[in-house]
Coordinates of C-alpha atoms and ligand atoms in Angstrom, one line a residue:
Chain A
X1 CA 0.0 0.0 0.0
X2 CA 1.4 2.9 -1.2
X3 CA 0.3 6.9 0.0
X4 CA -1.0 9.7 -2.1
X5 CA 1.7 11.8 -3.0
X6 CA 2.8 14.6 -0.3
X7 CA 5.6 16.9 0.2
X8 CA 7.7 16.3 3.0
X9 CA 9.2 19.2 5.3
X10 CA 11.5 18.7 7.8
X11 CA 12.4 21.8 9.8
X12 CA 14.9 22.3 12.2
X13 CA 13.2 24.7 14.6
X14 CA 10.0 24.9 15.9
X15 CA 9.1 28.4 14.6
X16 CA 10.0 26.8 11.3
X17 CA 7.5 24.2 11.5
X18 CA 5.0 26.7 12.7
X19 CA 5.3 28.9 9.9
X20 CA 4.6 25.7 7.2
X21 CA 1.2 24.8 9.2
X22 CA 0.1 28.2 9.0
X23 CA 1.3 28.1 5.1
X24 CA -0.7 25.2 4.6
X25 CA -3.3 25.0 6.7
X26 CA -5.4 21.9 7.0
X27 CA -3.7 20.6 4.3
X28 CA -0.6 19.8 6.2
X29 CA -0.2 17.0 9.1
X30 CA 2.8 17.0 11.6
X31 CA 4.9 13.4 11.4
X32 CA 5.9 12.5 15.1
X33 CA 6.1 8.4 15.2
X34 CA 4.0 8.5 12.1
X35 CA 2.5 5.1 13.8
X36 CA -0.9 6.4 13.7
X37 CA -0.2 8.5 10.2
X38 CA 1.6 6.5 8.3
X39 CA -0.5 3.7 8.3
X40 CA -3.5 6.2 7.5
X41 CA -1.7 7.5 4.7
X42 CA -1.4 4.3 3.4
X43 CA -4.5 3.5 3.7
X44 CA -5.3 6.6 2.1
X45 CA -7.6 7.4 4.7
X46 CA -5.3 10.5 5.3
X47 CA -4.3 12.8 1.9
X48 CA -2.1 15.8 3.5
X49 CA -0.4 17.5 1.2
X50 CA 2.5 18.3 3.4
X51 CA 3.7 16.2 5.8
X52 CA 5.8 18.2 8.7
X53 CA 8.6 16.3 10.0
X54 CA 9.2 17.2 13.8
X55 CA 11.7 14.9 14.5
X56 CA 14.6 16.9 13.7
X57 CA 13.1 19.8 15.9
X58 CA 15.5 19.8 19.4
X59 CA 14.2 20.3 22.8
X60 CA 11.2 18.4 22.3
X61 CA 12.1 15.1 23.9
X62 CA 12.0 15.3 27.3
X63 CA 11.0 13.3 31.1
X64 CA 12.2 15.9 33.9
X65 CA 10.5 17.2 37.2
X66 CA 10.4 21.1 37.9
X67 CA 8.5 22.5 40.8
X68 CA 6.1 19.4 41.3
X69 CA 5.3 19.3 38.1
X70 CA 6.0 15.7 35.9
X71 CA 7.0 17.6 32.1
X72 CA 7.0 15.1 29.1
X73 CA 8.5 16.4 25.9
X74 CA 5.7 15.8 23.0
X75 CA 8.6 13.6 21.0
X76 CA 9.3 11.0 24.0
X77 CA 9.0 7.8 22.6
X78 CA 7.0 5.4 24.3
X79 CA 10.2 2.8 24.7
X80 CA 11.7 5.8 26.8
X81 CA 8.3 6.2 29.1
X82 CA 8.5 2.6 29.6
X83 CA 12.1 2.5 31.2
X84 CA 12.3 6.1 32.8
X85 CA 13.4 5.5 36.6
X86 CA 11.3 8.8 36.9
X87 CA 8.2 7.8 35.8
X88 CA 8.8 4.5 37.8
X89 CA 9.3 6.3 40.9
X90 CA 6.5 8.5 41.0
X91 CA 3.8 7.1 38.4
X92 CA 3.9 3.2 38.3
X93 CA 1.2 3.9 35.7
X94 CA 3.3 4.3 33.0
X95 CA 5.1 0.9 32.8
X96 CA 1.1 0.0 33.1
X97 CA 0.3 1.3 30.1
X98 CA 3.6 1.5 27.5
X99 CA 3.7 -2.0 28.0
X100 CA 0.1 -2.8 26.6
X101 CA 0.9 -0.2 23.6
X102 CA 1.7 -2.4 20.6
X103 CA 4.5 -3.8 20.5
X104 CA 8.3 -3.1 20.9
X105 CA 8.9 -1.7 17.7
X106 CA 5.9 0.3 17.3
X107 CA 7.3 1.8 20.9
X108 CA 10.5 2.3 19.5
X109 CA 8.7 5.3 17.3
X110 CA 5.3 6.1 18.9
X111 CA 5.5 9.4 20.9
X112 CA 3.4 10.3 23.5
X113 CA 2.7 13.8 21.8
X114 CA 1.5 12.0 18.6
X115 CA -0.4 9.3 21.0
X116 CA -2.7 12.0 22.2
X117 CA -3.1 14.5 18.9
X118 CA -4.0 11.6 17.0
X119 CA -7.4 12.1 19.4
X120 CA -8.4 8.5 19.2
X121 CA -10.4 6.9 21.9
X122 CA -8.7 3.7 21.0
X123 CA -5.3 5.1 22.0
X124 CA -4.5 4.0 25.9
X125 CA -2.7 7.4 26.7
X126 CA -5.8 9.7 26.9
X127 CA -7.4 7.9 29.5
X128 CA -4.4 7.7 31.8
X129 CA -3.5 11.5 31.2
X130 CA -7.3 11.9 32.3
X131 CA -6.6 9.8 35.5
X132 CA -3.2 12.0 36.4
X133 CA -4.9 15.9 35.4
X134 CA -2.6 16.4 32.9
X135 CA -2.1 19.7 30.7
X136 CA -1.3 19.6 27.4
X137 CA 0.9 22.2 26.2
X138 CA 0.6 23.9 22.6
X139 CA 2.7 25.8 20.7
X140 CA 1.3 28.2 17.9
X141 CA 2.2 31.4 16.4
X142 CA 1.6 33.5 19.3
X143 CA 3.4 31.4 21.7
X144 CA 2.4 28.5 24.0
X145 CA -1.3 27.5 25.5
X146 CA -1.8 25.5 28.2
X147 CA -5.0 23.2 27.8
X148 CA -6.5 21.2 30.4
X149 CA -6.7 17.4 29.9
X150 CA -10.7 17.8 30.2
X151 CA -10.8 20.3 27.5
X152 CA -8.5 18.6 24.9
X153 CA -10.8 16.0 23.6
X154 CA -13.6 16.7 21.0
X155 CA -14.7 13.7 18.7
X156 CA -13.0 11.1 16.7
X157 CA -9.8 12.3 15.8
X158 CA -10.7 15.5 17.1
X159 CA -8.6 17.7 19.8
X160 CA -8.6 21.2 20.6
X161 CA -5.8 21.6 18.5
X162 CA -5.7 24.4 15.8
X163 CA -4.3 23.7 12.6
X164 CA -1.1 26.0 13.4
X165 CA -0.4 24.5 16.5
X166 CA 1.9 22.1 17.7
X167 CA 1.6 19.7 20.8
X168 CA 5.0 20.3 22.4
X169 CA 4.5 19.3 26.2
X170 CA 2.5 17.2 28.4
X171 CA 2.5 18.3 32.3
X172 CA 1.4 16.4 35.2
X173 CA 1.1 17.5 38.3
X174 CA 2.8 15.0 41.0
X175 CA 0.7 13.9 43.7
X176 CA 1.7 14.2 47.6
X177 CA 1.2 11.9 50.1
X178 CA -0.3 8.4 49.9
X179 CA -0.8 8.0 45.8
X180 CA -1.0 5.2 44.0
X181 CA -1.8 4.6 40.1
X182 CA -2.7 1.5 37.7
X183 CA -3.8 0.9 34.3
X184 CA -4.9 -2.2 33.0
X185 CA -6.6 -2.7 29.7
X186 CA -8.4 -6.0 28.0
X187 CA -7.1 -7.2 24.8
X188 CA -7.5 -9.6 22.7
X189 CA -3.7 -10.3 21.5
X190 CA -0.5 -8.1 22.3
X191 CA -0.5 -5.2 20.0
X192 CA -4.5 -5.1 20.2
X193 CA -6.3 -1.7 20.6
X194 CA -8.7 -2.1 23.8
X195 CA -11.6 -4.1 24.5
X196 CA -12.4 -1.6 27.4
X197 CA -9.3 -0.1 29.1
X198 CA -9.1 2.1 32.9
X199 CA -7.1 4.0 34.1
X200 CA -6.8 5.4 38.1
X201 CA -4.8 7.4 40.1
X202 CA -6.0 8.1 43.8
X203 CA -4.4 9.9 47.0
X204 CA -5.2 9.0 50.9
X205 CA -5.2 11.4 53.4
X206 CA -3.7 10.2 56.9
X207 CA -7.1 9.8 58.0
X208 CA -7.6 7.1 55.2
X209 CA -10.4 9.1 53.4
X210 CA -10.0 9.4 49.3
X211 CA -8.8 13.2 48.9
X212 CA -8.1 12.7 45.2
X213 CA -9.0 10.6 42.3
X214 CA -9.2 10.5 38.8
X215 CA -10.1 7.6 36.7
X216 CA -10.3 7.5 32.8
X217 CA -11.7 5.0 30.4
X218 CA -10.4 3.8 27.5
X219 CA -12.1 3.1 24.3
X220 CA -15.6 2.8 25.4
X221 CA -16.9 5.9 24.1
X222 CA -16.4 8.2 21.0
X223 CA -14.1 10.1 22.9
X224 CA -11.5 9.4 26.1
X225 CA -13.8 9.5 29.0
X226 CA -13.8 10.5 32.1
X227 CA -15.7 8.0 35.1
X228 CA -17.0 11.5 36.8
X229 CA -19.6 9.9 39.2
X230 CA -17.4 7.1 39.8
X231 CA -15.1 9.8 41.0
X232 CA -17.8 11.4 43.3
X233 CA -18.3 8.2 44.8
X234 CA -15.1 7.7 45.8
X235 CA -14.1 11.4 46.9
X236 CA -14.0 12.4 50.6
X237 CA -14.7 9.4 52.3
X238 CA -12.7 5.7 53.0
X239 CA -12.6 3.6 50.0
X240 CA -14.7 0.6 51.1
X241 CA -16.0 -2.5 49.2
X242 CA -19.4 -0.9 48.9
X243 CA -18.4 2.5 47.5
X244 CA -16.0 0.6 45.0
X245 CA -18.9 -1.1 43.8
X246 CA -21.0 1.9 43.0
X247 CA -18.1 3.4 41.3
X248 CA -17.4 0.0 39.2
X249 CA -21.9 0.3 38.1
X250 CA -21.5 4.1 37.5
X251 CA -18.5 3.8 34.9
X252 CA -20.2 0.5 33.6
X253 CA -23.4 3.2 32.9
X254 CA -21.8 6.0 32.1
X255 CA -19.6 4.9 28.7
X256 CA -21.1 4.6 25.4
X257 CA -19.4 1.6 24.2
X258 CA -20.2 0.6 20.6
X259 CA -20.5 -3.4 19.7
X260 CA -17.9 -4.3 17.2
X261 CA -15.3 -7.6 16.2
X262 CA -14.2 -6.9 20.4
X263 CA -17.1 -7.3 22.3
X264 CA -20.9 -6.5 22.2
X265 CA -22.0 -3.6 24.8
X266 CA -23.2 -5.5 27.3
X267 CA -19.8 -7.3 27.6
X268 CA -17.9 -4.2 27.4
X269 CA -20.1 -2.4 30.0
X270 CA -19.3 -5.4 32.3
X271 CA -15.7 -5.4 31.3
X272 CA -15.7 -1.9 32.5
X273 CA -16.7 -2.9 35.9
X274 CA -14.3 -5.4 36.3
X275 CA -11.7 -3.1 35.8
X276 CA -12.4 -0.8 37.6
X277 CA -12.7 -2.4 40.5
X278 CA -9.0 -4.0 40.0
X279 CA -7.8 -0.5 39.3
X280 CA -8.8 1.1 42.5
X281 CA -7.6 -1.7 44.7
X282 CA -4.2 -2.2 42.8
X283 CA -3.9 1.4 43.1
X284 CA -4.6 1.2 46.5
X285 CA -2.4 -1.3 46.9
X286 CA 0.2 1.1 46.0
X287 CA -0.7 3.8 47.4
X288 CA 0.4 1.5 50.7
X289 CA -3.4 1.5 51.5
Chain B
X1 CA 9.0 15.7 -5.4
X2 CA 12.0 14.3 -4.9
X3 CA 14.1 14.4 -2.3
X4 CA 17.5 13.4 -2.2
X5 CA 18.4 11.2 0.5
X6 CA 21.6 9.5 2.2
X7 CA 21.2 6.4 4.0
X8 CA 24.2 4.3 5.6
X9 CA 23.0 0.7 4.9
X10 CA 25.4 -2.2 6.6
X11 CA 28.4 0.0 6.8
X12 CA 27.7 1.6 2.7
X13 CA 26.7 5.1 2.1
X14 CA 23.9 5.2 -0.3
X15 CA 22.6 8.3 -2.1
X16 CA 18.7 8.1 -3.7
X17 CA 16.4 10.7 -5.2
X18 CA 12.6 9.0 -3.8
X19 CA 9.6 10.3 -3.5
X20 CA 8.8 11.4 -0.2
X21 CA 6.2 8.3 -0.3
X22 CA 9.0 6.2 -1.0
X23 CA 8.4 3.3 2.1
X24 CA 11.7 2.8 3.9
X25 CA 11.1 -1.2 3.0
X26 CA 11.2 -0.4 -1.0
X27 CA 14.2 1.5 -0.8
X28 CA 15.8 -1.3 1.2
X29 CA 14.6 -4.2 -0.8
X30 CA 13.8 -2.5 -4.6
X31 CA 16.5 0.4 -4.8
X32 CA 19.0 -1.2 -3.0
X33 CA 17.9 -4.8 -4.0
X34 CA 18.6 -6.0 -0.1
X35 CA 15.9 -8.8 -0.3
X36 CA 16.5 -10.1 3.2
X37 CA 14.4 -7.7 4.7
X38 CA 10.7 -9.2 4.0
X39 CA 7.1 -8.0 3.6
X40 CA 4.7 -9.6 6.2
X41 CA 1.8 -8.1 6.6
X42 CA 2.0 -4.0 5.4
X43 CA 0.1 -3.0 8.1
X44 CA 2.6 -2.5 10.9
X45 CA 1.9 -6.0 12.7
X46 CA 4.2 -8.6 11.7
X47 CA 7.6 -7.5 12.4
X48 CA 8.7 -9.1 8.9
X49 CA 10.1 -5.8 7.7
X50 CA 12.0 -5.4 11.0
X51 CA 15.6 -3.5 10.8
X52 CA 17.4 -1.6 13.1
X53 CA 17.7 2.3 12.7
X54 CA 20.3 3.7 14.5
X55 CA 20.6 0.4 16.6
X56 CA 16.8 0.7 17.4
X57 CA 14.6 -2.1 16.3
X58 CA 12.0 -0.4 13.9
X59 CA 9.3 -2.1 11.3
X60 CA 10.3 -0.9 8.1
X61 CA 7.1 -0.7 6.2
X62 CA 5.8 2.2 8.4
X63 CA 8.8 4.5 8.1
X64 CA 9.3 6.9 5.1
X65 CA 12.5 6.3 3.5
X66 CA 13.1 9.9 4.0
X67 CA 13.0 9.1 7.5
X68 CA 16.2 7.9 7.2
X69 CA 18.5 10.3 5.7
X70 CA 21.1 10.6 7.6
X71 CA 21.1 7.6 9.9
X72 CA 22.2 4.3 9.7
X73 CA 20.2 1.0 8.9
X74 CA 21.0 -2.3 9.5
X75 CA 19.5 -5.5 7.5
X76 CA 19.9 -9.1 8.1
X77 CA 22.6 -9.1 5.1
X78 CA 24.5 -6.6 7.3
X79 CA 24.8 -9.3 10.4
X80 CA 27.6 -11.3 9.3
X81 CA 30.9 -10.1 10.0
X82 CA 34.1 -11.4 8.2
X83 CA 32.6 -14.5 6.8
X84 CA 31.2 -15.2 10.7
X85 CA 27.6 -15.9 11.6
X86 CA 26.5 -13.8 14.1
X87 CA 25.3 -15.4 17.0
X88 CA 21.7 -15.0 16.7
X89 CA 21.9 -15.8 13.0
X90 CA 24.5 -19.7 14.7
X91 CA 21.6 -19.7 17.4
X92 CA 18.6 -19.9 14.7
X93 CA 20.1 -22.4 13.0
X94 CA 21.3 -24.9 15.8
X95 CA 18.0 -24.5 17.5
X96 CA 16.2 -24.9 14.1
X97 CA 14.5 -21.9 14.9
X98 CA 13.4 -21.6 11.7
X99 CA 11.3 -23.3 8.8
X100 CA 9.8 -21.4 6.3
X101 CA 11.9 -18.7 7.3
X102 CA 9.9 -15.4 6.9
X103 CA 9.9 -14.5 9.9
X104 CA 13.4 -15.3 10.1
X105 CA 15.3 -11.4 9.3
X106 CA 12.8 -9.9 11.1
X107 CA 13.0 -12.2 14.4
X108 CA 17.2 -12.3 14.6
X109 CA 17.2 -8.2 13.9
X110 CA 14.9 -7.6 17.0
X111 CA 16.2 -10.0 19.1
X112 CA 19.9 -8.1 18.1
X113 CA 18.2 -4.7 20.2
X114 CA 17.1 -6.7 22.7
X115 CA 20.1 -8.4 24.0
X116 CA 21.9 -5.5 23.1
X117 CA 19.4 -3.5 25.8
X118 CA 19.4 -6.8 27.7
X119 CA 22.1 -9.1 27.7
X120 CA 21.0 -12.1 29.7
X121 CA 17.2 -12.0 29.3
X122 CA 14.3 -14.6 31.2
X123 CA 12.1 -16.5 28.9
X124 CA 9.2 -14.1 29.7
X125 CA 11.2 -11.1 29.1
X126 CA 12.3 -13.3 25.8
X127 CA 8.7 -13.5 24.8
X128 CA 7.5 -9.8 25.5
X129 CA 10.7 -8.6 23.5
X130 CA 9.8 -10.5 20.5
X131 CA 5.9 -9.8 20.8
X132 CA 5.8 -7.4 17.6
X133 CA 6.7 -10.3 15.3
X134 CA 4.5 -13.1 14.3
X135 CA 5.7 -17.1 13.4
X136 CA 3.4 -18.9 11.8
X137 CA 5.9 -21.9 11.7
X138 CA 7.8 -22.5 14.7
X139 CA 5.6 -22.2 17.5
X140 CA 8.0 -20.0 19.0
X141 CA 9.7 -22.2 21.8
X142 CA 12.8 -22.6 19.6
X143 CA 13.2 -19.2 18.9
X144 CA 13.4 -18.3 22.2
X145 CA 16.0 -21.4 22.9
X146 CA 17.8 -19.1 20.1
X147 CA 17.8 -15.8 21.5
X148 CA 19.3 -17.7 24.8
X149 CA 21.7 -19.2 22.8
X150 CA 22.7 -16.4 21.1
X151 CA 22.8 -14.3 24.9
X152 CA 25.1 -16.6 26.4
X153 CA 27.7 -16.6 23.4
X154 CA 27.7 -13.4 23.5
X155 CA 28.3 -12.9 27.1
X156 CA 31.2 -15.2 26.6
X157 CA 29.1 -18.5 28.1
X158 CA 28.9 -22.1 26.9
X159 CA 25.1 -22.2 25.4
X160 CA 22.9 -24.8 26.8
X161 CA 22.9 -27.8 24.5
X162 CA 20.9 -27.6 21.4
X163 CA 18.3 -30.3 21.1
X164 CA 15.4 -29.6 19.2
X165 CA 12.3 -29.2 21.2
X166 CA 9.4 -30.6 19.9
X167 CA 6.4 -29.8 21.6
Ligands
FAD301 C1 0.6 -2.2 15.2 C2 0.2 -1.0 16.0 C3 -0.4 -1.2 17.2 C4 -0.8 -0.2 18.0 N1 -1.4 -0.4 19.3 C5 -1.6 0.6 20.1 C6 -2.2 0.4 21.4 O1 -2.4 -0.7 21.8 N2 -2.5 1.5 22.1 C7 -2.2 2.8 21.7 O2 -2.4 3.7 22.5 N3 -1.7 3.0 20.5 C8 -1.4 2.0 19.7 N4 -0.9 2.2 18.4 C9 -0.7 3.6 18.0 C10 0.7 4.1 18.3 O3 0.8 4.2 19.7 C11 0.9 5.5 17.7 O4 2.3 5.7 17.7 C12 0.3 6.7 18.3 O5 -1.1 6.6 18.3 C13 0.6 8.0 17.5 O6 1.8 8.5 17.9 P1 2.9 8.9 16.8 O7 4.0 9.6 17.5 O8 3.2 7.6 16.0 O9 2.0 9.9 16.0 P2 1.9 10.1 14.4 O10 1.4 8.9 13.7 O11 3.1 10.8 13.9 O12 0.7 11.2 14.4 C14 -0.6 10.9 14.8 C15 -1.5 12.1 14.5 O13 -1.2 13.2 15.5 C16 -0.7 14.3 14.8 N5 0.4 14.8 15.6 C17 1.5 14.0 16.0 N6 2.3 14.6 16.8 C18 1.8 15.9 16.9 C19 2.2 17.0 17.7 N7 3.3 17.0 18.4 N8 1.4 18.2 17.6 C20 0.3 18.2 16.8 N9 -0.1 17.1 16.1 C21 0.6 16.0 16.2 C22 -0.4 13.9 13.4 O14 -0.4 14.9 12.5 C23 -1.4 12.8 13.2 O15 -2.6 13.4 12.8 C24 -0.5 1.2 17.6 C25 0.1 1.4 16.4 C26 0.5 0.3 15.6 C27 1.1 0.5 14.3
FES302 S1 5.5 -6.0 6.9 FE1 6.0 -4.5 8.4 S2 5.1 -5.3 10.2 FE2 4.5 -6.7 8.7
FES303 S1 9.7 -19.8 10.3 FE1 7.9 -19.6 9.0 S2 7.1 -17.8 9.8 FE2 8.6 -18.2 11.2

């Protein structure tokens, strides 16, 4: 399979690349992994005319910690946030989820920037960036944006990304106290996109109550999702058997799953629960209870 | 539009013109006639059209070959040294890791990054590290008594003795 004919751009700065989205407009796609694009292209479900190579772009490849805040460079491959001591310390999480994405290779070139423009519910990042409160940072012709995780999301394959902007930075605030995170996602074979995936990341005050939490589903709805009254259930109080439970129903209702080649709806809806229940006690687990 | 390209392919310095749509697997096995390196599946999932790209194990069919300019590839035909099989290439074929053979290039240039990253691997760390390319012969146990064959020749060990497993 071979892709429509494109010219390819590979600019050295990121003003550079900046100035050839706003030349072309909608008609121009930015390579990162090109994991997700590529095999569009060739598809020939994608038809840019320019493709906009940022690998060659410095300074946007990144895992370092400044003023409690976790800052990912958009380029980090996902083979470099599965072995980061960083991430391992403060966000078990990650090694969760890289090691569900694909396959080696595919991590060798997948970047977590491109994991999240691509704006696929499919993709296992969004959900976990949804669990930790992440900000997505984006860079455009008047200088950077900061967009909340919440707000980043709009349909298939729709962010709030403008066509002149690039994703250059994901930020993560880094919990205190008691935390503890998990991701866990169904599949049918390695390398499989989710049958339902969830992601959690909760805090415990020294009284034991739930003073933070943030879970995120994956691929059970047109776009990432966020469990919000499983979240309410949960928030404030001790984490017992019975308010797990209600959390595990509420996400179970409150996705949209669609019945397809993984699962019908029903199954997915129950799949849900499932794992959300593991999530919450494995992340409890870590959190040192 | 072409774009000219320079690619360092086993140790050679190649110049091309390709189109930007050019896949990094045509230039390797039509322009530079390097047939080792084979077409699975297209579609990302087979690890057939594994090389390595600056040492890191990539799939071929979904990289431009304008990716490349600049770097350095490595293809099966670029793992013997001096008339020597490399280990992993010895270890395939005393394990008879192979039988078609497809998967073969694909299998022994992934396994090179992993022992590289990993010298002395465990079976489950084995199978994970070679879960991006598929077999459709072997059954996979004897590629994994392979890769361990490989990893203790190349840490200077006496492998563990080479009778097929038939399972
Ligand atoms: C066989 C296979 C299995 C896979 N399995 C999984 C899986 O299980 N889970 C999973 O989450 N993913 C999976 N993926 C997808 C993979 O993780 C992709 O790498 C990822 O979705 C996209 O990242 P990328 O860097 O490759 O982006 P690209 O393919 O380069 O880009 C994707 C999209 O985002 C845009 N984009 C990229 N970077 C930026 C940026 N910095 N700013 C603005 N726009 C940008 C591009 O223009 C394009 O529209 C799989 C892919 C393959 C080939
Ligand atoms: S041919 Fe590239 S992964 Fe199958
Ligand atoms: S030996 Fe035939 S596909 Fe592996």
């Amino acid at each position: 399979m071979i892709a429509q004919s494109f010219n390819y751009e590979a600019p050295n700065t990121l003003s550079e690349a900046i100035s050839l989205l706003q030349k072309y407009g909608d008609e121009a796609k930015i390579l990162s992994g090109g994991h997700s694009l590529i095999p569009m292209m060739k598809l020939r479900f994608a038809t840019p005319e320019c493709l906009i190579d940022i690998n060659g772009i410095p300074g946007l490849s990144h895992i370092r910690e400044e003023g409690g805040v976790l800052k990912i460079g958009a380029l980090t491959r996902e083979a470099e946030v599965e072995h980061s001591d960083l991430l391992k310390k403060h966000f078990p999480i990650f090694a969760d989820v890289t090691k569900l994405i694909a396959d080696p290779q595919v991590r060798n070139r997948g970047t977590l920037g491109g994991n999240l423009a691509h704006g696929d519910a499919a993709n296992d990042h969004p959900a976990v960036m949804l669990a930790l409160n992440a900000t997505v940072i984006a860079t455009g012709p008047d200088g950077e944006r900061a967009i909340p995780i919440d707000e980043f999301f709009f349909g298939f394959y729709m962010t709030a990304l403008q066509p002149d902007e690039i994703l250059t930075e994901i930020q993560i605030p880094i919990p205190g106290g008691r935390t503890g995170s998990a991701y866990h996602k169904l599949e049918r074979k390695v390398g499989d996109y989710a049958t339902a995936g969830v992601a959690v990341q909760l805090t415990l005050d020294d009284s034991g109550n739930c003073s933070a939490i943030g879970i995120g589903l994956t691929n059970v709805n047109p776009t990432p999702l966020r469990a919000v009254r499983s979240e309410a259930a949960l928030l404030g109080k001790p984490i017992t058997d019975a308010s797990i439970a209600e959390a595990a129903q509420y996400a179970a209702e409150d996705c949209s799953p669609s019945s397809d080649l993984r699962g019908s709806e029903e199954y997915k809806r129950a799949m849900v629960a499932v794992l959300v229940k593991r999530m919450i006690h494995k992340a409890m687990e870590r959190a040192g209870r | 539009m072409l774009k000219q390209i320079t690619v360092t392919v086993n140790g050679t310095q190649h110049t091309a013109e390709v189109e930007p749509r050019l896949l990094l697997v045509h230039l390797i096995r039509e322009v530079l006639n390097l047939t080792g390196t084979h077409i699975g599946c297209d579609t990302s999932s087979c690890g057939a059209c594994t090389i390595l790209l600056d040492g890191k194990s990539v799939k071929s069919c979904t990289l431009l070959a304008v990716q490349a300019n600049g770097k350095s590839v490595t293809t099966i035909e670029g793992m013997i040294q001096d008339g020597q099989l490399h280990p992993l290439q010895e270890g395939f074929k005393e394990n008879h890791a192979l039988h078609c053979g497809f998967c073969t290039p694909g299998m022994i240039l992934r396994a090179t990054e992993l022992l590289a990253n990993n010298p002395n691997p465990t079976e489950e760390e084995i199978r994970w590290g070679i879960s991006g390319n598929l077999c459709r012969c072997t059954g996979y146990n004897n590629i994994v008594k392979a890769i361990q064959y490989a990893g203790a020749k190349m840490r200077g060990e006496e492998p563990a003795s080479t009778e097929p497993q038939f399972v």
